[in-house]
């Protein structure tokens, strides 16, 4: 019984998985089987799994986060097999995958200053009588200072604000 067969015959029977998770794990196990020629689950070694991880890294086809997920898919099945006694050794010392921290996409202070300068030039007033320039300047400052998304910023009510200093409360 290889890892994919174990997953289908044992793991899925015991664990409740949504369809998308089941499909993702099955894809990862199929790729491992293709790499390793469908070895019986009891013969899968940490070295073999690490070589699979290295081959994905060197292929350039997968992002580090994807490789990390595929590695995790295989390890969760191998750990389950160990816990049920299907394999004798606990899967340890498998090559780790470094997943870089995502870099936030944000505005620079200079870009915010330019936005505020442009907003201060808006003519006219809103239907409620508020000068358009004051409204948009406050909106830009609040968005930049709090980091709230636009949709969340529009949901802020007066009751959520204190007077000095301004603090948002959920």
mmCIF file of C-alpha atoms in Angstrom:
data_model
loop_
_atom_site.group_PDB
_atom_site.id
_atom_site.type_symbol
_atom_site.label_atom_id
_atom_site.label_comp_id
_atom_site.label_asym_id
_atom_site.label_seq_id
_atom_site.Cartn_x
_atom_site.Cartn_y
_atom_site.Cartn_z
ATOM 1 C CA UNK A 1 0.000 0.000 0.000
ATOM 2 C CA UNK A 2 1.557 3.307 -1.064
ATOM 3 C CA UNK A 3 0.930 6.699 0.574
ATOM 4 C CA UNK A 4 -1.961 7.623 -1.744
ATOM 5 C CA UNK A 5 -3.694 4.286 -1.210
ATOM 6 C CA UNK A 6 -3.221 4.647 2.561
ATOM 7 C CA UNK A 7 -4.703 8.141 2.362
ATOM 8 C CA UNK A 8 -7.758 6.956 0.415
ATOM 9 C CA UNK A 9 -8.325 3.714 2.348
ATOM 10 C CA UNK A 10 -7.448 4.711 5.919
ATOM 11 C CA UNK A 11 -6.859 8.422 6.503
ATOM 12 C CA UNK A 12 -9.972 9.744 4.755
ATOM 13 C CA UNK A 13 -12.153 7.163 6.495
ATOM 14 C CA UNK A 14 -11.001 8.395 9.917
ATOM 15 C CA UNK A 15 -10.663 12.129 9.243
ATOM 16 C CA UNK A 16 -13.306 14.425 7.896
ATOM 17 C CA UNK A 17 -11.853 16.534 5.091
ATOM 18 C CA UNK A 18 -13.542 18.986 2.782
ATOM 19 C CA UNK A 19 -13.387 18.096 -0.897
ATOM 20 C CA UNK A 20 -10.764 20.716 -1.761
ATOM 21 C CA UNK A 21 -8.417 19.558 1.032
ATOM 22 C CA UNK A 22 -8.846 15.939 0.028
ATOM 23 C CA UNK A 23 -8.033 16.823 -3.578
ATOM 24 C CA UNK A 24 -4.946 18.877 -2.630
ATOM 25 C CA UNK A 25 -3.510 16.112 -0.452
ATOM 26 C CA UNK A 26 -4.217 13.515 -3.146
ATOM 27 C CA UNK A 27 -2.414 15.657 -5.735
ATOM 28 C CA UNK A 28 0.615 16.005 -3.448
ATOM 29 C CA UNK A 29 0.698 12.256 -2.792
ATOM 30 C CA UNK A 30 0.359 11.489 -6.514
ATOM 31 C CA UNK A 31 3.317 13.759 -7.213
ATOM 32 C CA UNK A 32 5.352 12.040 -4.508
ATOM 33 C CA UNK A 33 4.432 8.613 -5.909
ATOM 34 C CA UNK A 34 5.438 9.754 -9.380
ATOM 35 C CA UNK A 35 8.785 10.992 -8.034
ATOM 36 C CA UNK A 36 9.492 7.871 -5.950
ATOM 37 C CA UNK A 37 7.818 5.199 -8.144
ATOM 38 C CA UNK A 38 4.959 4.535 -5.686
ATOM 39 C CA UNK A 39 6.944 3.005 -2.820
ATOM 40 C CA UNK A 40 5.079 1.056 -0.142
ATOM 41 C CA UNK A 41 4.317 3.402 2.736
ATOM 42 C CA UNK A 42 6.456 1.417 5.188
ATOM 43 C CA UNK A 43 9.544 1.963 2.999
ATOM 44 C CA UNK A 44 9.266 5.761 2.796
ATOM 45 C CA UNK A 45 12.283 7.268 4.544
ATOM 46 C CA UNK A 46 13.087 10.840 5.618
ATOM 47 C CA UNK A 47 15.875 10.857 3.016
ATOM 48 C CA UNK A 48 13.425 9.987 0.233
ATOM 49 C CA UNK A 49 10.996 12.710 1.318
ATOM 50 C CA UNK A 50 13.851 15.233 1.609
ATOM 51 C CA UNK A 51 15.018 14.343 -1.897
ATOM 52 C CA UNK A 52 11.488 14.935 -3.175
ATOM 53 C CA UNK A 53 11.449 18.353 -1.495
ATOM 54 C CA UNK A 54 14.868 19.163 -2.977
ATOM 55 C CA UNK A 55 13.723 18.124 -6.449
ATOM 56 C CA UNK A 56 10.722 20.447 -6.234
ATOM 57 C CA UNK A 57 12.947 23.295 -5.051
ATOM 58 C CA UNK A 58 15.470 22.785 -7.830
ATOM 59 C CA UNK A 59 12.816 22.401 -10.547
ATOM 60 C CA UNK A 60 11.785 26.031 -10.233
ATOM 61 C CA UNK A 61 8.150 25.046 -10.941
ATOM 62 C CA UNK A 62 6.857 25.660 -7.427
ATOM 63 C CA UNK A 63 6.845 28.581 -5.025
ATOM 64 C CA UNK A 64 8.322 27.908 -1.570
ATOM 65 C CA UNK A 65 4.854 28.146 0.012
ATOM 66 C CA UNK A 66 3.554 25.477 -2.402
ATOM 67 C CA UNK A 67 6.466 23.143 -1.651
ATOM 68 C CA UNK A 68 5.912 23.707 2.069
ATOM 69 C CA UNK A 69 2.259 22.706 1.648
ATOM 70 C CA UNK A 70 3.033 19.584 -0.405
ATOM 71 C CA UNK A 71 5.647 18.517 2.158
ATOM 72 C CA UNK A 72 3.065 19.042 4.902
ATOM 73 C CA UNK A 73 0.469 16.990 3.032
ATOM 74 C CA UNK A 74 2.810 13.999 2.867
ATOM 75 C CA UNK A 75 3.973 14.393 6.464
ATOM 76 C CA UNK A 76 0.452 14.473 7.874
ATOM 77 C CA UNK A 77 -0.318 11.157 6.174
ATOM 78 C CA UNK A 78 2.990 9.620 7.311
ATOM 79 C CA UNK A 79 2.412 10.759 10.911
ATOM 80 C CA UNK A 80 -1.058 9.262 10.840
ATOM 81 C CA UNK A 81 0.396 6.015 9.498
ATOM 82 C CA UNK A 82 2.886 6.012 12.377
ATOM 83 C CA UNK A 83 0.130 6.636 14.950
ATOM 84 C CA UNK A 84 -1.947 3.765 13.569
ATOM 85 C CA UNK A 85 1.033 1.412 13.417
ATOM 86 C CA UNK A 86 1.165 1.188 9.627
ATOM 87 C CA UNK A 87 4.793 2.335 9.730
ATOM 88 C CA UNK A 88 7.313 1.745 12.498
ATOM 89 C CA UNK A 89 9.378 4.929 12.509
ATOM 90 C CA UNK A 90 8.024 8.410 13.145
ATOM 91 C CA UNK A 91 8.750 10.713 10.182
ATOM 92 C CA UNK A 92 11.343 13.151 11.507
ATOM 93 C CA UNK A 93 14.267 15.162 10.195
ATOM 94 C CA UNK A 94 12.618 15.964 6.879
ATOM 95 C CA UNK A 95 14.119 18.842 4.916
ATOM 96 C CA UNK A 96 12.381 22.086 5.856
ATOM 97 C CA UNK A 97 11.255 24.675 3.329
ATOM 98 C CA UNK A 98 11.880 28.330 4.080
ATOM 99 C CA UNK A 99 8.842 30.365 3.182
ATOM 100 C CA UNK A 100 9.709 34.057 2.869
ATOM 101 C CA UNK A 101 7.578 36.522 4.762
ATOM 102 C CA UNK A 102 5.199 38.351 2.439
ATOM 103 C CA UNK A 103 6.163 41.950 1.872
ATOM 104 C CA UNK A 104 3.248 44.311 2.450
ATOM 105 C CA UNK A 105 2.301 46.512 -0.436
ATOM 106 C CA UNK A 106 1.886 49.952 1.093
ATOM 107 C CA UNK A 107 2.062 53.628 0.332
ATOM 108 C CA UNK A 108 5.183 55.628 1.194
ATOM 109 C CA UNK A 109 4.960 58.787 3.325
ATOM 110 C CA UNK A 110 5.716 60.847 0.218
ATOM 111 C CA UNK A 111 2.869 59.221 -1.726
ATOM 112 C CA UNK A 112 0.440 59.879 1.153
ATOM 113 C CA UNK A 113 1.593 63.510 1.323
ATOM 114 C CA UNK A 114 0.918 63.850 -2.409
ATOM 115 C CA UNK A 115 -2.551 62.283 -2.018
ATOM 116 C CA UNK A 116 -3.416 64.635 0.833
ATOM 117 C CA UNK A 117 -2.155 67.644 -1.156
ATOM 118 C CA UNK A 118 -4.365 66.610 -4.073
ATOM 119 C CA UNK A 119 -7.367 65.999 -1.788
ATOM 120 C CA UNK A 120 -6.981 69.455 -0.229
ATOM 121 C CA UNK A 121 -7.573 70.950 -3.697
ATOM 122 C CA UNK A 122 -11.010 69.314 -4.178
ATOM 123 C CA UNK A 123 -13.651 71.979 -4.808
ATOM 124 C CA UNK A 124 -17.300 71.872 -3.781
ATOM 125 C CA UNK A 125 -19.042 70.231 -0.887
ATOM 126 C CA UNK A 126 -20.723 66.916 -0.302
ATOM 127 C CA UNK A 127 -24.552 66.772 -0.227
ATOM 128 C CA UNK A 128 -24.474 67.059 3.571
ATOM 129 C CA UNK A 129 -22.489 70.329 3.402
ATOM 130 C CA UNK A 130 -19.073 68.919 4.367
ATOM 131 C CA UNK A 131 -16.276 70.354 2.250
ATOM 132 C CA UNK A 132 -15.127 67.618 -0.115
ATOM 133 C CA UNK A 133 -11.458 68.425 0.613
ATOM 134 C CA UNK A 134 -11.935 67.926 4.384
ATOM 135 C CA UNK A 135 -13.757 64.622 3.902
ATOM 136 C CA UNK A 136 -11.164 63.073 1.596
ATOM 137 C CA UNK A 137 -8.204 64.418 3.587
ATOM 138 C CA UNK A 138 -9.618 62.861 6.764
ATOM 139 C CA UNK A 139 -10.370 59.614 4.932
ATOM 140 C CA UNK A 140 -6.814 59.332 3.571
ATOM 141 C CA UNK A 141 -5.255 60.132 6.960
ATOM 142 C CA UNK A 142 -7.477 57.652 8.776
ATOM 143 C CA UNK A 143 -6.734 54.907 6.262
ATOM 144 C CA UNK A 144 -2.983 55.500 6.446
ATOM 145 C CA UNK A 145 -2.819 55.868 10.238
ATOM 146 C CA UNK A 146 -5.012 52.882 11.104
ATOM 147 C CA UNK A 147 -4.216 50.482 8.262
ATOM 148 C CA UNK A 148 -7.924 49.700 7.894
ATOM 149 C CA UNK A 149 -9.236 48.483 4.573
ATOM 150 C CA UNK A 150 -11.577 50.824 2.750
ATOM 151 C CA UNK A 151 -14.630 48.693 3.496
ATOM 152 C CA UNK A 152 -13.763 48.583 7.214
ATOM 153 C CA UNK A 153 -13.061 52.304 7.303
ATOM 154 C CA UNK A 154 -16.548 53.060 5.969
ATOM 155 C CA UNK A 155 -18.070 50.914 8.733
ATOM 156 C CA UNK A 156 -16.534 52.963 11.576
ATOM 157 C CA UNK A 157 -19.188 54.740 13.639
ATOM 158 C CA UNK A 158 -18.920 57.751 15.977
ATOM 159 C CA UNK A 159 -19.511 55.471 18.955
ATOM 160 C CA UNK A 160 -16.286 53.580 18.134
ATOM 161 C CA UNK A 161 -14.193 56.729 18.468
ATOM 162 C CA UNK A 162 -12.930 58.291 21.689
ATOM 163 C CA UNK A 163 -12.075 61.991 21.751
ATOM 164 C CA UNK A 164 -8.408 62.380 22.559
ATOM 165 C CA UNK A 165 -6.333 60.701 21.383
ATOM 166 C CA UNK A 166 -8.563 59.042 18.817
ATOM 167 C CA UNK A 167 -8.718 55.295 19.466
ATOM 168 C CA UNK A 168 -10.844 52.855 17.493
ATOM 169 C CA UNK A 169 -12.764 50.320 19.557
ATOM 170 C CA UNK A 170 -14.340 47.195 18.143
#
